[in-house]
Short mmCIF file of C-alpha atoms in Angstrom, two decimals:
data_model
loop_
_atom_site.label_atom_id
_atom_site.label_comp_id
_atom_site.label_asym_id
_atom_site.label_seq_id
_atom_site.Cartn_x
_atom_site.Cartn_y
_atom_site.Cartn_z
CA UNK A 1 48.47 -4.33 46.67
CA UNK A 2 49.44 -2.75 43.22
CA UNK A 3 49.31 -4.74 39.93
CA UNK A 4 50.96 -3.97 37.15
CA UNK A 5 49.77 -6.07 33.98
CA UNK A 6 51.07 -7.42 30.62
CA UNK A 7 48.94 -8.80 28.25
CA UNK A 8 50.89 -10.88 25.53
CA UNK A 9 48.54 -12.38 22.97
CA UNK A 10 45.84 -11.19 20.55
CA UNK A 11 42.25 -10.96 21.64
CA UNK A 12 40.02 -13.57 20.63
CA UNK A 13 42.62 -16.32 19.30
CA UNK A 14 44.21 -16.33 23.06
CA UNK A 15 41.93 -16.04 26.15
CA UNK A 16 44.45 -14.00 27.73
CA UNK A 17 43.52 -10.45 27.21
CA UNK A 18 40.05 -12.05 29.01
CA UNK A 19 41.33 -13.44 31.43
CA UNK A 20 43.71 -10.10 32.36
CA UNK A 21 40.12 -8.54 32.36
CA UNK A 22 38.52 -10.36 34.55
CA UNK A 23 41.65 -10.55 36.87
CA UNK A 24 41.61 -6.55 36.45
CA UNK A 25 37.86 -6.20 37.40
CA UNK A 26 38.33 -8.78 40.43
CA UNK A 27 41.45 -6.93 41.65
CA UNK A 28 39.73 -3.53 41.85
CA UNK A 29 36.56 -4.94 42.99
CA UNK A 30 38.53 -6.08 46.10
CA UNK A 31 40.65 -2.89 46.69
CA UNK A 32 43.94 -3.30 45.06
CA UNK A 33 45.41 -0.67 42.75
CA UNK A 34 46.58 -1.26 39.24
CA UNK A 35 48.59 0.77 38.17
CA UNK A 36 49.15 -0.33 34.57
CA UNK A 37 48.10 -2.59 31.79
CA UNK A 38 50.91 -3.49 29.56
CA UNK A 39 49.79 -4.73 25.75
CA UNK A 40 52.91 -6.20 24.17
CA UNK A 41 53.51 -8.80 21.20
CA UNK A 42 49.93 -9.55 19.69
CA UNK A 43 48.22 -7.86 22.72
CA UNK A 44 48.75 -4.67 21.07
CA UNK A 45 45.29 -5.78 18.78
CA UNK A 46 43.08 -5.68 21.61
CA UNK A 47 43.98 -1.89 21.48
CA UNK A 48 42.05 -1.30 18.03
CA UNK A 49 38.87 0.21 17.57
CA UNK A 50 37.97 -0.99 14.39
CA UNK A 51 36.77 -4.65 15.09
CA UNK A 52 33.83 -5.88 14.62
CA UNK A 53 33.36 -9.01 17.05
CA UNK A 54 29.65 -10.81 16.76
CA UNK A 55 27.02 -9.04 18.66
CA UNK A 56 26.47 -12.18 21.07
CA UNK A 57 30.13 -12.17 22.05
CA UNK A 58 31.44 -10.52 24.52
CA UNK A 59 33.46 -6.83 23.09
CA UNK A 60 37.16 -7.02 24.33
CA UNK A 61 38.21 -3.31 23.24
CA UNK A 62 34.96 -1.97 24.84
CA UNK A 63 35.23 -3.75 27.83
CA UNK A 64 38.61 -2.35 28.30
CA UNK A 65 37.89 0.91 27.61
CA UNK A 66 34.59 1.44 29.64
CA UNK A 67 36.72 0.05 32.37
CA UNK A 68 39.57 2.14 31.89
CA UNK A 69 37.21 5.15 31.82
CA UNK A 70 35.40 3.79 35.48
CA UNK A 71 38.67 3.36 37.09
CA UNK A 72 41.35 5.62 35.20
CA UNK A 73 43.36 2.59 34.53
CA UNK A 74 46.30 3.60 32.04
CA UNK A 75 46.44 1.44 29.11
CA UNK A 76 49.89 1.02 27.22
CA UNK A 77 50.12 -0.11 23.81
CA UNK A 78 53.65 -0.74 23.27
CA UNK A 79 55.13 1.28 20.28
CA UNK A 80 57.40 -1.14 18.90
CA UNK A 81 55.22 -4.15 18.44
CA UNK A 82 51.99 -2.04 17.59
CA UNK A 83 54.05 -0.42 14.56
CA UNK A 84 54.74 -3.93 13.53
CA UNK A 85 50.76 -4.42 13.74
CA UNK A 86 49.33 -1.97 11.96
CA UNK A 87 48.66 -0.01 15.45
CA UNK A 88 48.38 3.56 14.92
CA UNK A 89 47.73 6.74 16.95
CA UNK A 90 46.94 9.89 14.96
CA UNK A 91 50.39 11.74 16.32
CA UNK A 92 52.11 8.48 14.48
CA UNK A 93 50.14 8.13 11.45
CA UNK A 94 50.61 11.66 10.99
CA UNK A 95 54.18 11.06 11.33
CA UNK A 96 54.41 7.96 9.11
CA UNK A 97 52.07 9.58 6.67
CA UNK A 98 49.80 6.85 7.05
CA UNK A 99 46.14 7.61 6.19
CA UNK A 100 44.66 5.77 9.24
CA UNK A 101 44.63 5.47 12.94
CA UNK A 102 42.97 2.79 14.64
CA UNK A 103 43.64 3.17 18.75
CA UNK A 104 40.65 2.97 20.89
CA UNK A 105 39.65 5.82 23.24
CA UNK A 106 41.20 4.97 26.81
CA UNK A 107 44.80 3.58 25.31
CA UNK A 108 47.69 5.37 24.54
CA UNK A 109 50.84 4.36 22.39
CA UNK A 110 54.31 4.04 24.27
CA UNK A 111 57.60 2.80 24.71
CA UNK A 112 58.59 -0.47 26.60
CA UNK A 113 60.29 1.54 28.93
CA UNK A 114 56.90 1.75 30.39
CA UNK A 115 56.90 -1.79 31.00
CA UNK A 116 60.19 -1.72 32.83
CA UNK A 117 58.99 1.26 35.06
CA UNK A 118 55.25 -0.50 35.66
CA UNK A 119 57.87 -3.96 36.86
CA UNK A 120 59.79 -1.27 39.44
CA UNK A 121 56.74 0.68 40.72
CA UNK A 122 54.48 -2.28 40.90
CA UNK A 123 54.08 -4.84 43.72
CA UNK A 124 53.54 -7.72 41.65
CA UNK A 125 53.50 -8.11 37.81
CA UNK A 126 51.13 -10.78 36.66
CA UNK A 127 51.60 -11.69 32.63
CA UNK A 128 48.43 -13.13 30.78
CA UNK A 129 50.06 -14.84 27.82
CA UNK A 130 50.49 -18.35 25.87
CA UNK B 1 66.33 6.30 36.50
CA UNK B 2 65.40 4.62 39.16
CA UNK B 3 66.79 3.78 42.98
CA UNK B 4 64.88 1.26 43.48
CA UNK B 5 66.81 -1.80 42.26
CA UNK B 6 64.38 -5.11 41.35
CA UNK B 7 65.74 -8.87 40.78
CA UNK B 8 64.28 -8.89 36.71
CA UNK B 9 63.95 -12.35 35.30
CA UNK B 10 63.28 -12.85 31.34
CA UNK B 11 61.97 -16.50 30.69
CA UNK B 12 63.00 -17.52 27.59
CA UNK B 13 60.97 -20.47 26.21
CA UNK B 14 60.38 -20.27 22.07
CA UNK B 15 63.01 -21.35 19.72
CA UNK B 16 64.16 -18.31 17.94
CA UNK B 17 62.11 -17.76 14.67
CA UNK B 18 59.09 -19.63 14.48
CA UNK B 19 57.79 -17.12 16.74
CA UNK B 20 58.27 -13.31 16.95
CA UNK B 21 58.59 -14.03 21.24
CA UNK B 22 62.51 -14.52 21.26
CA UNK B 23 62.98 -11.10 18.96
CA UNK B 24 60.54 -9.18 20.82
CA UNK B 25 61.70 -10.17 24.61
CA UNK B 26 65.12 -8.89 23.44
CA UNK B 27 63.93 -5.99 22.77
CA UNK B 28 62.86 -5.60 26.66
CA UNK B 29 66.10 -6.80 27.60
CA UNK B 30 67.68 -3.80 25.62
CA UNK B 31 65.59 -1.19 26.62
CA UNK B 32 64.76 -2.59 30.22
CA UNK B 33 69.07 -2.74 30.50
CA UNK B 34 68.70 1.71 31.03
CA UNK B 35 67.13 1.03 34.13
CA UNK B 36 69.78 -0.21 35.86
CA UNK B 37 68.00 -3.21 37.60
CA UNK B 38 69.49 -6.81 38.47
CA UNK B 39 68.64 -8.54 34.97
CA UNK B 40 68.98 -11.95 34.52
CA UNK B 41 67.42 -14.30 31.90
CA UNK B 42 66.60 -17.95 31.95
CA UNK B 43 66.59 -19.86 28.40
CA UNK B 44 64.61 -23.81 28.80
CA UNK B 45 62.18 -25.92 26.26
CA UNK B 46 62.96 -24.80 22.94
CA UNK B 47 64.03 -21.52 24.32
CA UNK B 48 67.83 -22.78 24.53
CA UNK B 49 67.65 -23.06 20.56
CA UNK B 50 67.84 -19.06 20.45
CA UNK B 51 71.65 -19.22 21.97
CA UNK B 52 72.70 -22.13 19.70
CA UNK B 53 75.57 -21.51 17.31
CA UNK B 54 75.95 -21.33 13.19
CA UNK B 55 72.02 -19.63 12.77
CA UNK B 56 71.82 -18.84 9.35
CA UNK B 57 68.46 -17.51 8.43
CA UNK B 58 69.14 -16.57 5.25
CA UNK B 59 66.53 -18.89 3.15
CA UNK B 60 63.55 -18.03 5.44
CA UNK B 61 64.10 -14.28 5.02
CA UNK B 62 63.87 -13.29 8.84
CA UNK B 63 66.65 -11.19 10.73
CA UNK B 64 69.19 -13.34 12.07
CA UNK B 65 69.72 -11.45 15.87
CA UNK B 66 71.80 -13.75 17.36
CA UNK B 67 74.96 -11.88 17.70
CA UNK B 68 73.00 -9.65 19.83
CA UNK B 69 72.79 -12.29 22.74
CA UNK B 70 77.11 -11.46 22.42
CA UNK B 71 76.36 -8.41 23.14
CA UNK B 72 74.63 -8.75 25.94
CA UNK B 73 77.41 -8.35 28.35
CA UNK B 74 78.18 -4.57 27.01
CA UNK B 75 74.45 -3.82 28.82
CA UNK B 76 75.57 -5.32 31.80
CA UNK B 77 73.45 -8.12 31.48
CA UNK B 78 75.82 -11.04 32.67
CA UNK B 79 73.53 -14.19 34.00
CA UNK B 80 72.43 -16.19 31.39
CA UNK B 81 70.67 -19.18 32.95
CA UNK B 82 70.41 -21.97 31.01
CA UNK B 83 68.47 -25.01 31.89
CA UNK B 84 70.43 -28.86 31.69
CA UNK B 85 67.07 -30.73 30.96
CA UNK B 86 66.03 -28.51 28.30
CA UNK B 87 69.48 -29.25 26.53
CA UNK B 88 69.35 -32.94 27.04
CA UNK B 89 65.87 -33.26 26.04
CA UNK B 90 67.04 -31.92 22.52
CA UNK B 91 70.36 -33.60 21.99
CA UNK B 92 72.18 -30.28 22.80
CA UNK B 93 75.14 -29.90 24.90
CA UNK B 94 76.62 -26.71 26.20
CA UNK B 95 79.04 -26.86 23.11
CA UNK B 96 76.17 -26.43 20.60
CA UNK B 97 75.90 -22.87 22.35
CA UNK B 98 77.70 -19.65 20.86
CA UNK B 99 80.24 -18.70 23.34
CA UNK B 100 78.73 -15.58 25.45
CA UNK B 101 81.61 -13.47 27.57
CA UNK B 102 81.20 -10.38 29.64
CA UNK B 103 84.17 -8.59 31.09
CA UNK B 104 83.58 -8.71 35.21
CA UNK B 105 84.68 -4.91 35.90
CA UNK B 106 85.75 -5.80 39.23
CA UNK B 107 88.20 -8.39 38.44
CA UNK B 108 90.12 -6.09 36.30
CA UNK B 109 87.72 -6.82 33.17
CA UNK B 110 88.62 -10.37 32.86
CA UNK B 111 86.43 -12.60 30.54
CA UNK B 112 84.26 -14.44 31.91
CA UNK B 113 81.30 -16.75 30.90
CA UNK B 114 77.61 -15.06 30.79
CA UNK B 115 75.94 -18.93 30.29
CA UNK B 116 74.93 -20.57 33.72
CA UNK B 117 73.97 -24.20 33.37
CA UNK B 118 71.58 -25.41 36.10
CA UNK B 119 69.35 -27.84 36.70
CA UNK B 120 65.53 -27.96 36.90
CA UNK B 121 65.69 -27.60 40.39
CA UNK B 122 68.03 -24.80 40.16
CA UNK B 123 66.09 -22.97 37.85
CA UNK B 124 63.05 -23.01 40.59
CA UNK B 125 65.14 -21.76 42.65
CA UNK B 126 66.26 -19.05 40.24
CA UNK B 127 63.00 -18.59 39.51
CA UNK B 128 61.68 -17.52 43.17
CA UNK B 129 64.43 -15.36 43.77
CA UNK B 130 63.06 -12.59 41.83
CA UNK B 131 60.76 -9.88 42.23
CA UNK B 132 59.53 -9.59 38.37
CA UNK B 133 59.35 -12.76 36.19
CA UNK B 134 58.55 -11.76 32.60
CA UNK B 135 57.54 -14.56 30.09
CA UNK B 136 58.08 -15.08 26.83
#
């Protein structure tokens, strides 16, 4: 089956961009495809690389990205609500002449069309969220 | 964009400014309205507070986007399902809502109402119908 995901809350506050992991590592684990991970409203923050969690808790960001690098996963961080956040790629900081970028290697910055499309193509879209 | 054509449901459940969730799901509904899908969205608990009448949100400095529910209809986005128990349970009555219309372009563009009430039960129902349920 193919999964598309959105994750809808911050890491850390909200267990959800946890529990979207492990649902993520269980669904690949057993065959399925996902085809997308969606970050929207505070789920955009599990997309930066410049937290610092506590060493004995578990990483969020790196989790995601080591596991986007195993299984090519593409990671969306939507544009919209990441600009809102203080979410920056270099293309858009550049652009914004901001003097920062914070996105972690294995996301990418995009539009919600993306989350639209990921709904069409996918068989099921599961939402980790409050 | 697409041929395939998928039953979309936005779930509607925040009242409209203490959280950023209202704002931000219309902002799917907007851009998801290019795809050309079958949208619908569903508004119970304190979600039915974002299509109440008279917002003013002047004093607390936030963007008042209600008129944009209005203009819903001009995206072709015509089923507004609202839910009775969620009214009830917060003294509101269908008359509390702002009057949504879309023009039905094959009944010679007559007005008609985009607000559905239904019941719990009908909003299950609603609910299983469709093939992508986003929350919010």
């Amino acid at each position: 089956m193919k999964f598309g995901i959105v994750v809808s809350e911050g890491p850390y506050t909200h267990e959800a961009s946890d529990s979207a992991y492990n649902f993520v590592k269980a669904a690949l684990a057993k065959g399925h495809e996902v085809s997308r991970v969606f970050f929207y409203h505070d789920g955009v923050n599990v997309g930066t690389r410049l937290s610092i969690p506590p060493q004995d808790d578990r990483q969020i960001q790196e989790q995601w990205t080591a596991l986007a690098k195993e299984h090519d996963l593409d990671l969306v961080i939507c544009i919209a609500a990441a600009q809102r956040r203080g979410l920056l790629d270099k293309n858009e900081a550049d652009r914004q002449g901001k003097d920062a970028n914070n996105i972690a290697e294995g996301f990418r910055i995009s539009g919600l069309g993306q989350l639209i499309e990921m709904g069409i193509q996918a068989d099921r879209t599961v939402t980790f969220g409050d | 964009m697409s041929e395939t054509v998928k039953k979309f449901l936005y779930v509607n459940r925040k009242a409209p400014y203490g959280t950023i969730y209202a704002q931000e799901a219309l902002e799917v509904v907007l851009i998801g309205a290019a795809f050309d899908q079958d949208v619908s969205l569903a508004f119970l608990d304190d979600g039915v507070f974002q299509l109440t009448k008279g917002q003013d949100t002047k004093e607390i400095g936030l963007k008042n986007f209600s008129a944009t529910y209005r203009a819903l209809g001009d995206y072709e986005v015509t089923k507004l399902y609202v839910e009775k128990e969620s009214l009830e349970e917060r003294g509101l009555t269908l008359d509390d809502l702002q009057n949504i219309e879309y023009e039905d372009e094959d009944d010679d563009y007559a007005e008609k109402p985009s607000i559905r009430l239904v019941t719990r039960a009908e909003m299950a129902e609603v609910m299983a119908d469709q093939d992508v349920v986003l929350s919010f």
